[in-house]
XYZ file of C-alpha atoms in Angstrom:
708
model
C 180.109 101.375 150.655
C 181.850 98.497 146.879
C 183.725 94.003 141.689
C 184.284 90.341 140.280
C 182.776 87.708 137.671
C 181.317 83.845 137.973
C 181.495 81.807 134.244
C 181.595 83.561 130.927
C 178.795 86.051 130.341
C 178.471 84.987 126.701
C 177.740 87.985 124.526
C 175.433 86.153 122.126
C 172.988 85.146 124.885
C 173.060 88.759 126.088
C 171.878 90.007 122.723
C 169.305 87.240 122.490
C 167.599 88.451 125.637
C 167.393 92.024 124.441
C 170.502 93.906 125.455
C 170.501 97.471 124.161
C 172.552 97.527 120.957
C 176.050 98.933 121.282
C 178.965 98.907 118.873
C 181.279 96.014 119.755
C 185.001 96.731 120.075
C 187.233 95.882 117.130
C 188.910 93.104 119.103
C 187.922 89.870 120.800
C 187.049 90.223 124.502
C 187.058 87.268 126.905
C 184.845 86.802 128.852
C 183.354 90.209 127.929
C 184.326 93.875 127.603
C 183.648 95.620 130.928
C 183.138 99.348 131.372
C 186.702 99.604 132.685
C 189.565 97.109 132.666
C 191.859 96.790 135.712
C 195.553 97.394 135.016
C 197.276 97.949 138.365
C 194.742 97.555 141.174
C 196.173 96.674 144.607
C 195.324 99.424 147.122
C 193.108 102.520 147.339
C 196.085 104.480 145.983
C 197.357 102.004 143.404
C 194.268 101.770 141.225
C 194.830 102.204 137.477
C 192.150 101.357 134.906
C 191.634 101.470 131.147
C 188.277 102.594 129.798
C 186.339 99.693 128.294
C 185.927 99.916 124.549
C 189.247 101.752 124.281
C 192.392 100.094 122.951
C 195.507 100.093 125.116
C 197.464 102.168 122.531
C 194.603 104.666 122.183
C 193.879 105.835 125.724
C 195.557 106.955 128.935
C 194.963 104.860 132.042
C 193.004 106.590 134.793
C 192.233 106.362 138.475
C 188.831 104.851 139.263
C 187.039 108.172 138.649
C 187.669 107.799 134.928
C 188.969 110.359 132.440
C 188.971 113.214 134.965
C 191.931 111.578 136.777
C 194.449 110.607 134.104
C 197.576 108.624 135.007
C 200.660 108.995 132.824
C 201.710 105.498 131.731
C 203.113 105.097 128.225
C 204.510 102.226 126.189
C 206.402 101.747 122.931
C 208.137 98.929 121.106
C 210.543 98.868 118.190
C 210.360 95.878 115.873
C 213.426 95.721 113.647
C 213.888 99.483 114.249
C 210.266 100.412 113.407
C 208.582 102.105 116.389
C 205.001 101.534 117.545
C 203.004 103.107 120.340
C 201.542 100.336 122.499
C 200.139 102.185 125.499
C 198.866 105.677 126.223
C 198.203 108.572 123.888
C 201.591 110.229 123.510
C 202.699 111.366 120.073
C 206.291 111.113 118.862
C 207.565 111.724 115.346
C 208.197 108.464 113.535
C 205.818 106.310 115.568
C 203.132 103.982 114.274
C 200.308 102.643 116.439
C 199.903 99.005 117.430
C 196.625 97.275 116.600
C 194.801 95.654 119.507
C 193.307 92.266 118.589
C 192.229 90.679 121.884
C 191.604 91.293 125.581
C 191.355 88.570 128.207
C 190.398 89.240 131.815
C 190.830 86.832 134.727
C 190.380 87.214 138.476
C 193.714 89.016 138.880
C 195.032 89.848 135.412
C 194.210 91.657 132.180
C 195.949 90.547 128.978
C 196.108 92.611 125.785
C 197.195 91.101 122.474
C 198.604 93.646 120.020
C 199.873 93.336 116.455
C 202.937 95.294 115.298
C 204.042 94.377 111.802
C 204.944 90.676 111.734
C 205.091 90.402 115.522
C 202.381 89.792 118.091
C 202.777 91.364 121.542
C 201.276 90.267 124.847
C 200.898 92.992 127.484
C 199.883 91.437 130.802
C 198.810 93.406 133.875
C 198.756 91.194 136.973
C 197.418 92.513 140.279
C 197.855 89.536 142.621
C 194.919 88.576 144.822
C 196.662 86.741 147.666
C 193.990 86.815 150.348
C 195.337 83.625 151.890
C 198.811 85.137 152.419
C 198.718 88.563 154.034
C 202.465 89.090 153.684
C 201.885 89.049 149.914
C 198.441 90.667 149.868
C 199.770 93.615 151.867
C 202.411 94.447 149.244
C 201.261 97.588 147.381
C 202.689 96.274 144.119
C 201.408 95.160 140.735
C 203.096 93.447 137.755
C 203.262 94.599 134.149
C 204.935 92.309 131.589
C 205.643 92.347 127.864
C 206.421 89.370 125.629
C 206.377 88.812 121.855
C 206.244 86.164 119.154
C 206.852 86.102 115.421
C 203.912 85.625 113.072
C 205.816 85.340 109.789
C 208.354 82.606 110.537
C 211.232 85.087 110.708
C 213.415 86.224 113.581
C 212.859 89.769 114.878
C 214.533 92.199 117.250
C 211.981 93.648 119.677
C 212.912 96.543 121.964
C 210.476 97.561 124.703
C 209.938 100.937 126.374
C 207.693 101.934 129.292
C 207.413 105.023 131.459
C 205.218 106.532 134.147
C 204.754 110.193 135.020
C 204.683 111.963 138.382
C 200.876 112.164 138.119
C 200.776 109.047 140.311
C 202.000 110.903 143.429
C 199.497 113.751 143.727
C 196.004 114.744 142.707
C 197.209 118.227 141.753
C 199.660 118.635 138.859
C 200.821 121.980 140.301
C 202.459 120.225 143.245
C 206.226 119.796 143.173
C 207.728 116.347 142.725
C 211.163 114.909 143.343
C 212.657 111.641 142.216
C 215.617 109.325 142.323
C 216.919 105.931 141.300
C 217.468 102.931 143.583
C 219.048 99.523 143.147
C 218.198 96.427 145.167
C 220.790 95.143 147.632
C 221.280 92.069 145.464
C 221.832 94.225 142.388
C 219.051 92.409 140.543
C 216.325 95.058 140.689
C 216.298 98.732 139.748
C 213.659 101.335 140.545
C 212.593 104.858 139.759
C 211.305 106.492 142.971
C 208.920 109.470 142.693
C 207.242 111.469 145.469
C 206.004 114.916 146.432
C 208.627 117.350 147.661
C 206.386 118.492 150.515
C 204.427 115.410 151.497
C 201.174 115.722 153.427
C 200.846 112.678 155.648
C 197.318 111.209 155.876
C 195.980 113.664 153.277
C 194.324 113.128 149.898
C 193.691 115.316 146.871
C 191.208 113.918 144.354
C 191.621 110.439 145.879
C 195.409 110.478 145.429
C 197.555 109.998 148.524
C 199.697 113.089 149.086
C 202.178 111.024 151.076
C 204.418 108.159 150.063
C 206.500 107.204 147.061
C 205.746 105.623 143.711
C 208.231 102.983 142.552
C 208.509 101.872 138.935
C 210.859 98.887 138.813
C 212.270 96.086 136.710
C 214.936 93.393 136.680
C 218.521 94.393 135.891
C 219.762 92.959 132.584
C 222.779 93.690 130.348
C 220.510 95.387 127.792
C 218.505 97.527 130.223
C 218.664 101.313 129.943
C 216.787 104.033 131.792
C 216.270 107.773 131.998
C 214.348 110.488 133.820
C 213.176 113.708 132.231
C 210.702 115.482 129.986
C 208.172 113.083 128.451
C 208.650 113.924 124.782
C 212.440 113.792 125.030
C 212.562 110.335 126.623
C 210.038 108.820 124.228
C 211.706 110.374 121.190
C 215.070 109.035 122.316
C 213.690 105.499 122.398
C 211.796 105.778 119.110
C 214.987 107.011 117.449
C 217.627 104.863 119.150
C 215.889 101.876 120.748
C 217.471 102.641 124.112
C 217.799 105.400 126.703
C 220.780 107.538 127.672
C 220.770 107.207 131.467
C 219.764 110.844 131.928
C 219.012 111.710 135.561
C 217.070 114.965 135.409
C 217.711 116.716 138.726
C 215.550 119.759 137.998
C 212.785 118.854 140.423
C 209.622 120.689 139.435
C 205.845 120.668 139.285
C 204.238 117.480 138.008
C 202.746 119.349 135.051
C 205.880 121.367 134.243
C 207.379 119.704 131.164
C 205.860 116.456 132.473
C 208.810 114.540 133.932
C 208.599 110.795 133.220
C 210.585 107.831 134.481
C 211.466 105.329 131.813
C 212.976 101.918 131.178
C 213.951 100.312 127.883
C 215.087 96.740 127.340
C 215.370 94.186 124.559
C 213.356 90.980 124.566
C 215.276 87.751 124.217
C 215.457 87.004 120.476
C 211.989 86.579 119.024
C 212.555 83.508 116.895
C 210.587 82.424 113.850
C 209.084 79.418 115.654
C 206.020 81.373 116.805
C 206.707 80.766 120.514
C 206.282 83.535 123.060
C 209.528 85.076 124.276
C 210.341 85.251 127.951
C 208.659 88.410 129.279
C 210.228 91.606 130.470
C 208.799 92.040 133.973
C 208.057 95.462 135.457
C 206.372 96.376 138.724
C 204.528 99.456 139.926
C 204.040 100.198 143.596
C 202.909 102.983 145.912
C 204.484 102.764 149.379
C 203.462 104.699 152.504
C 204.681 104.541 156.088
C 202.806 105.258 158.277
C 199.796 103.878 156.444
C 196.932 104.659 158.888
C 196.418 106.886 161.892
C 194.205 105.114 164.399
C 192.270 106.586 167.289
C 193.689 106.284 170.805
C 191.605 106.330 173.976
C 193.614 109.315 175.154
C 196.211 111.465 173.481
C 197.257 111.630 169.839
C 196.191 108.963 167.342
C 198.514 106.013 166.812
C 200.499 105.903 163.594
C 200.245 102.376 162.212
C 202.807 100.802 159.915
C 201.977 98.736 156.819
C 201.985 95.014 157.539
C 204.528 94.310 154.794
C 207.151 96.093 156.937
C 207.047 93.166 159.362
C 208.536 91.047 156.562
C 210.644 93.491 154.505
C 212.774 96.343 155.840
C 212.399 98.718 152.882
C 210.323 99.184 149.734
C 213.312 98.161 147.611
C 213.668 94.888 149.528
C 209.955 94.203 149.012
C 210.279 95.023 145.307
C 213.227 92.648 144.908
C 211.160 89.839 146.422
C 208.134 90.741 144.309
C 210.022 90.704 141.015
C 211.747 87.441 141.925
C 208.380 85.909 142.872
C 206.753 86.575 139.497
C 206.504 82.932 138.388
C 204.906 81.954 141.697
C 202.479 84.864 141.374
C 201.417 83.623 137.942
C 200.791 80.118 139.301
C 198.822 81.518 142.235
C 196.723 83.671 139.898
C 195.961 80.663 137.701
C 194.939 78.663 140.770
C 192.572 81.408 141.951
C 191.028 81.790 138.532
C 190.534 78.029 138.201
C 188.924 77.872 141.648
C 186.431 80.629 140.813
C 185.709 79.205 137.378
C 185.138 75.671 138.665
C 182.998 76.737 141.611
C 180.901 79.018 139.435
C 180.461 76.373 136.761
C 178.954 74.013 139.334
C 176.199 76.526 139.983
C 175.254 79.385 137.704
C 177.768 79.411 134.893
C 177.202 83.055 133.968
C 178.466 84.131 137.396
C 182.131 83.653 136.516
C 182.682 86.774 134.426
C 181.519 89.182 137.029
C 183.771 87.656 139.636
C 186.845 87.699 137.430
C 186.585 91.418 136.812
C 185.812 92.223 140.456
C 188.184 90.112 142.590
C 191.136 92.488 142.452
C 188.907 95.565 142.588
C 187.065 94.608 145.762
C 190.128 93.343 147.629
C 192.178 96.417 146.674
C 190.053 98.631 148.919
C 191.853 97.130 151.951
C 195.207 97.747 153.589
C 196.710 95.829 156.502
C 198.448 97.636 159.347
C 200.179 96.917 162.656
C 201.055 99.077 165.697
C 204.441 99.683 167.268
C 205.455 98.067 170.535
C 206.825 100.119 173.419
C 210.375 99.503 172.178
C 209.508 100.851 168.727
C 209.453 97.483 166.956
C 206.403 96.357 165.023
C 203.858 93.998 166.565
C 203.377 91.524 163.718
C 200.703 89.632 165.693
C 198.319 92.592 166.015
C 197.029 92.818 162.442
C 194.203 95.200 161.636
C 192.584 95.694 158.232
C 191.338 99.064 157.018
C 188.971 99.519 154.106
C 188.265 102.675 152.130
C 184.646 103.073 151.078
C 185.667 104.524 147.671
C 183.628 106.873 145.461
C 180.506 107.078 147.650
C 182.665 108.571 150.428
C 186.167 108.240 151.883
C 184.963 106.681 155.142
C 187.158 104.114 156.873
C 185.736 100.662 157.702
C 182.149 101.640 156.984
C 180.246 98.842 158.682
C 177.447 98.711 156.113
C 180.079 98.475 153.370
C 181.872 95.626 155.111
C 178.513 93.839 155.335
C 177.922 93.458 151.555
C 181.668 92.877 151.043
C 181.556 89.945 153.485
C 180.872 87.062 151.041
C 184.325 87.591 149.543
C 185.777 87.350 153.059
C 184.045 84.073 153.837
C 184.915 82.640 150.416
C 188.577 83.659 150.558
C 189.965 83.995 154.092
C 187.741 84.498 157.164
C 190.729 85.776 159.169
C 190.528 88.934 157.082
C 187.087 89.440 158.591
C 188.573 89.266 162.072
C 191.161 91.882 161.052
C 188.480 94.185 159.585
C 186.325 94.005 162.709
C 189.189 94.525 165.150
C 189.594 98.322 164.728
C 185.838 98.815 165.195
C 185.512 96.529 168.205
C 188.645 97.953 169.822
C 187.292 101.461 169.369
C 183.925 100.489 170.827
C 185.647 98.985 173.869
C 187.499 102.263 174.539
C 184.191 103.696 175.755
C 184.687 107.048 174.029
C 181.889 106.699 171.447
C 178.805 108.191 173.147
C 175.922 106.419 171.367
C 174.326 103.170 172.531
C 174.433 101.650 169.066
C 177.389 100.661 166.893
C 179.375 103.308 165.059
C 178.787 103.763 161.305
C 182.500 103.924 160.452
C 185.801 104.561 162.181
C 186.806 107.711 160.346
C 185.384 110.258 157.922
C 188.370 110.433 155.604
C 190.717 107.584 154.726
C 193.408 106.936 155.968
C 192.315 108.711 159.161
C 190.677 106.115 161.416
C 190.257 108.652 164.185
C 186.794 107.680 165.375
C 183.684 109.714 166.134
C 184.018 110.687 169.766
C 181.363 113.354 169.198
C 178.852 110.687 168.130
C 178.100 112.580 164.916
C 178.799 109.809 162.442
C 176.013 108.974 159.981
C 173.279 107.490 162.198
C 172.196 103.962 161.267
C 171.399 102.517 164.699
C 169.787 99.166 163.889
C 171.716 98.729 160.628
C 175.226 98.965 162.037
C 174.470 97.329 165.380
C 172.995 94.239 163.753
C 175.771 94.222 161.160
C 178.446 94.093 163.853
C 176.795 91.156 165.621
C 176.239 89.255 162.371
C 179.797 89.826 161.152
C 181.376 89.029 164.515
C 179.590 85.676 164.633
C 180.407 84.903 161.004
C 184.101 85.674 161.553
C 184.203 83.370 164.570
C 182.302 80.593 162.801
C 184.309 80.652 159.593
C 187.734 81.148 161.202
C 186.933 78.600 163.927
C 188.398 81.034 166.451
C 186.348 82.512 169.299
C 189.105 84.758 170.659
C 187.642 87.993 169.321
C 184.054 87.399 170.442
C 185.291 86.408 173.911
C 187.409 89.554 174.169
C 184.567 91.882 173.171
C 181.648 89.947 174.633
C 180.520 92.810 176.892
C 180.301 95.233 173.983
C 178.487 92.719 171.776
C 176.042 91.949 174.580
C 175.265 95.644 175.009
C 174.481 95.978 171.329
C 172.185 92.956 171.466
C 170.259 94.564 174.303
C 169.825 97.673 172.161
C 168.404 95.563 169.327
C 165.979 93.767 171.622
C 164.521 97.141 172.583
C 164.335 98.670 169.096
C 164.203 96.033 166.352
C 160.643 94.843 165.883
C 159.162 98.316 165.337
C 162.047 100.307 163.847
C 161.819 104.057 164.303
C 162.349 106.279 161.272
C 166.004 105.870 160.380
C 168.435 105.182 157.571
C 169.548 101.778 156.420
C 172.625 100.987 154.347
C 170.771 102.244 151.254
C 171.153 105.781 152.545
C 170.611 107.350 149.121
C 166.949 106.530 149.788
C 164.955 108.312 152.467
C 164.859 107.268 156.102
C 161.712 105.275 156.830
C 160.002 103.739 159.856
C 158.718 100.167 160.228
C 161.250 98.990 157.659
C 160.664 95.265 157.070
C 164.131 94.438 155.758
C 165.844 96.391 158.540
C 163.766 94.642 161.185
C 164.758 91.279 159.693
C 168.404 92.250 160.054
C 167.854 93.221 163.670
C 166.244 89.851 164.416
C 169.191 88.033 162.837
C 171.534 90.211 164.910
C 169.783 89.196 168.135
C 169.952 85.522 167.170
C 173.627 85.986 166.289
C 174.252 87.167 169.846
C 172.632 83.978 171.086
C 175.129 81.963 169.053
C 177.999 84.167 170.259
C 176.952 83.468 173.838
C 176.776 79.752 173.057
C 180.275 79.738 171.546
C 181.701 81.603 174.537
C 180.056 79.413 177.175
C 177.232 81.644 178.451
C 174.321 79.213 178.246
C 171.809 81.533 179.919
C 172.326 84.366 177.460
C 172.463 81.944 174.568
C 169.004 80.674 175.457
C 167.713 84.183 176.174
C 168.692 85.784 172.876
C 167.777 82.754 170.806
C 164.303 82.678 172.338
C 163.770 86.411 171.795
C 164.738 86.181 168.123
C 162.557 83.141 167.491
C 159.616 84.833 169.206
C 160.011 87.919 167.012
C 159.840 86.049 163.700
C 156.071 85.270 163.605
C 155.278 88.758 164.895
C 157.490 90.247 162.192
C 155.751 88.108 159.537
C 152.347 89.305 160.664
C 153.442 92.935 160.435
C 155.375 92.594 157.169
C 153.301 90.284 154.953
C 150.882 91.818 152.468
C 147.173 91.216 153.001
C 147.003 88.944 149.955
C 150.020 87.042 151.315
C 151.988 87.429 148.075
C 155.024 89.347 149.351
C 156.768 91.136 152.161
C 156.080 94.862 152.222
C 158.843 97.453 152.246
C 157.152 99.043 155.258
C 154.506 97.610 157.563
C 150.888 98.350 156.565
C 151.725 99.533 153.028
C 150.586 96.782 150.678
C 151.707 98.758 147.626
C 155.302 98.698 148.808
C 157.916 95.995 148.296
C 161.672 95.608 148.067
C 164.628 93.253 148.002
C 164.740 91.439 151.353
C 168.469 90.810 151.101
C 169.002 90.711 154.867
C 167.498 87.220 154.870
C 170.816 86.131 153.328
C 172.466 86.635 156.728
C 170.117 84.026 158.214
C 171.424 81.475 155.694
C 175.071 82.566 155.978
C 175.061 82.034 159.748
C 173.056 78.802 159.549
C 170.406 80.122 161.946
C 167.311 79.093 159.953
C 165.145 81.621 161.755
C 162.794 82.319 158.881
C 160.624 79.478 157.561
C 160.736 78.211 153.992
C 157.331 79.766 153.353
C 158.917 83.226 153.536
C 161.609 82.382 150.995
C 159.157 80.597 148.683
C 156.709 83.493 148.779
C 159.464 85.971 147.926
C 160.821 83.768 145.130
C 157.426 83.702 143.456
C 157.000 87.446 143.879
C 160.460 88.376 142.568
C 159.898 86.305 139.420
C 157.095 88.675 138.466
C 159.366 91.687 138.916
C 162.567 90.752 137.037
C 163.317 93.200 134.229
C 166.087 93.322 131.640
C 168.671 94.585 134.119
C 167.258 93.106 137.315
C 164.770 94.014 140.027
C 164.261 97.436 141.578
C 165.744 97.812 145.045
C 162.355 98.862 146.356
C 159.222 100.655 145.213
C 160.477 104.122 146.154
C 162.634 104.526 143.022
C 163.606 102.889 139.734
C 167.147 101.909 140.688
C 168.775 98.839 142.172
C 172.010 97.491 143.665
C 173.908 94.615 142.077
C 175.279 93.289 145.368
C 171.812 92.957 146.875
C 170.462 91.341 143.711
C 173.110 88.635 143.948
C 172.419 88.187 147.662
C 168.815 87.497 146.677
C 170.061 85.137 143.952
C 172.044 83.208 146.560
C 168.908 82.386 148.583
C 166.593 81.943 145.584
C 165.489 78.843 143.719
C 167.485 77.925 140.622
C 165.208 79.611 138.075
C 165.220 82.944 139.881
C 168.929 82.653 140.567
C 169.669 82.260 136.862
C 167.376 85.171 135.967
C 169.078 87.515 138.413
C 172.613 86.515 137.484
C 171.754 86.962 133.802
C 170.296 90.407 134.496
C 173.386 91.592 136.380
C 175.546 90.098 133.622
C 173.696 92.141 131.018
C 174.244 95.278 133.049
C 177.938 94.435 133.558
C 178.491 94.221 129.808
C 177.206 97.739 129.092
C 180.046 100.001 127.967
C 177.996 102.935 126.695
C 177.939 106.249 128.632
C 177.611 106.866 131.530
C 179.028 103.419 132.313
C 181.951 103.656 129.908
C 185.378 104.481 131.261
C 184.917 103.857 134.961
C 184.954 100.644 137.003
C 181.824 98.668 137.767
C 179.094 100.679 139.489
C 176.946 98.707 141.934
C 174.078 101.267 141.942
C 172.238 101.687 138.644
C 168.982 102.548 136.908
C 166.882 99.476 136.257
C 165.278 100.859 133.088
C 168.378 101.519 130.993
C 171.293 100.109 132.987
C 172.846 103.548 133.490
C 175.184 103.425 136.462
C 175.006 106.161 139.059
C 177.821 107.615 141.152
C 179.236 104.527 142.856
C 182.481 103.158 141.343
C 185.008 100.472 142.269
C 183.448 100.019 145.699
C 184.383 97.063 147.883
C 180.711 96.093 148.139
C 181.096 94.109 144.931
C 182.614 91.439 147.119
C 178.928 90.697 147.600
C 178.889 89.219 144.103
C 180.486 86.153 145.738
C 177.308 85.550 147.748
C 176.396 82.329 145.940
C 179.901 80.881 146.281
C 180.145 81.929 149.931
C 177.086 79.830 150.800
C 178.123 76.847 148.733
C 181.889 76.342 148.767
C 184.675 76.189 151.328
C 187.049 79.126 151.559
C 190.329 79.309 149.683
C 192.340 78.862 152.910
């Protein structure tokens, strides 16, 4: 089940509207200080974060679970032979600690400004969001750069050190690691390679992949040095000498046994007294797996799918060489994306920008792109499928009701990604091995195992997932302007529509996507989704040339709307009930957003106007409760409501989510954005870094054309 920002959530306005007081960090944060700051966030297994409110030189990076899953990643510099720790929490005799003065976060980068004596450092972590170019988006790589400038008018010598530990390759420090050193074919890139000695393909421990290799890389220069070995020894060597000795520790051992680290040291081009930034030293971090997914087959063993990047590059080292050489283009692309989001947000609700900037890389990093092998063993580069890990709430693969809230990012960025996400689900449905009449909840219980549910025992959400599949299939066809997929799977889609016709108007007791709440019957919001799903099938039939079915499903959906209104509207006609016949109940009717997204216009303006007026009486400091069963809410659904609201309500909801986003006190502190939270105090619950925060793009998805 699933983070980003729209234009600066100004901290002063937050306080003016009553944000709970919290100690501000001792540095400037632009646009605001989130609960966790993305460092290297590209895939479900390359996901490194820094706890918000913590300085880069005062904390270890972590996986998205926070402090319980530390990642060894350390940094030092020497300025005129004086050593400073710049990243991590290691301690070496003779070190001082850099002072952090500023943090800036954009849609794909986090920049930290540090002061070390009379030199200012810029540490930049760039996780490219290249949703318009899948050959780049599929690369499991992230940049890390260091540059410096003089602040006293004098010239300085600045030496830079960075290392990572073997903690990146397993969720259990008792497991044995091995490592090596590789050079690119062109001789311009060099890499440390780290992996488990006894890999477990398609297995996880504590959300770490137990298969694949971690590569820590940089560009070859005359002043570059490197080493592999015990953490304290490598860091002490740099602090003392400003370079490394080329040690290649071949005593492969447990990750936690004398903590082997893999280090580079280099010297920045002379830092002159003119105050200009030096050219950066560019590093990359990447986690490579092949195969990347195992995918269900109709008969026999599951297929082992290769990562899409292998259709372009033969090896990880070749991909790394390209990636390092492409750094300047990546920076330009990141600036373009950030400008696009900023400009689009500024045209609407200015406060939206910040949330989207923090969440773009997070939400897109839940996906990986894979391709099958042809009969001759070569890769079929035309058969691209996308696989999404639910993250934190479960490890399910392509959870349909997670893809649904994620969808606004798809339509805003690249609708072809939507086609690729739907393909594994539709292909599985067409195999005829799933026994239920409704759509499957997900395509696998544990990422990266997309092995289906041939026993039919996936989490049952009959109307939810069936309507979702029809809505998303139509949206993908509309936005991509390509009907190939809906033509290919028309029979399956038609069968699902028939199921909805029989079950939608009076939903039996069942779960919806908000499965942390109880199953209920006569669920108004769920019935609305089912009606939209039926109408979506009418449009699918129209696009594929079946006029009779187009008219049939369109008529059924239109006929259901007034009957649904009569069942769902409160007796005083002030709001839609959560469940039919319970006037005391209410909730966020976010499924009406799908009606607007698809351009169906099934529900009359009176419904939207009534809900707008009602919601305005319910907005609290951190938003509106999800429904009257509990005192919590979901940020994605709040922003879906904002997207179909009038301007006043839209601003109120965006402001409320912005206030919540800026909370860095426990339990929010230290982990990425949580989409499920308590409305009274803004305390996030157990959902972290989920792809559903792509739903924060709901306003932009309705208003602006996609990036490609």
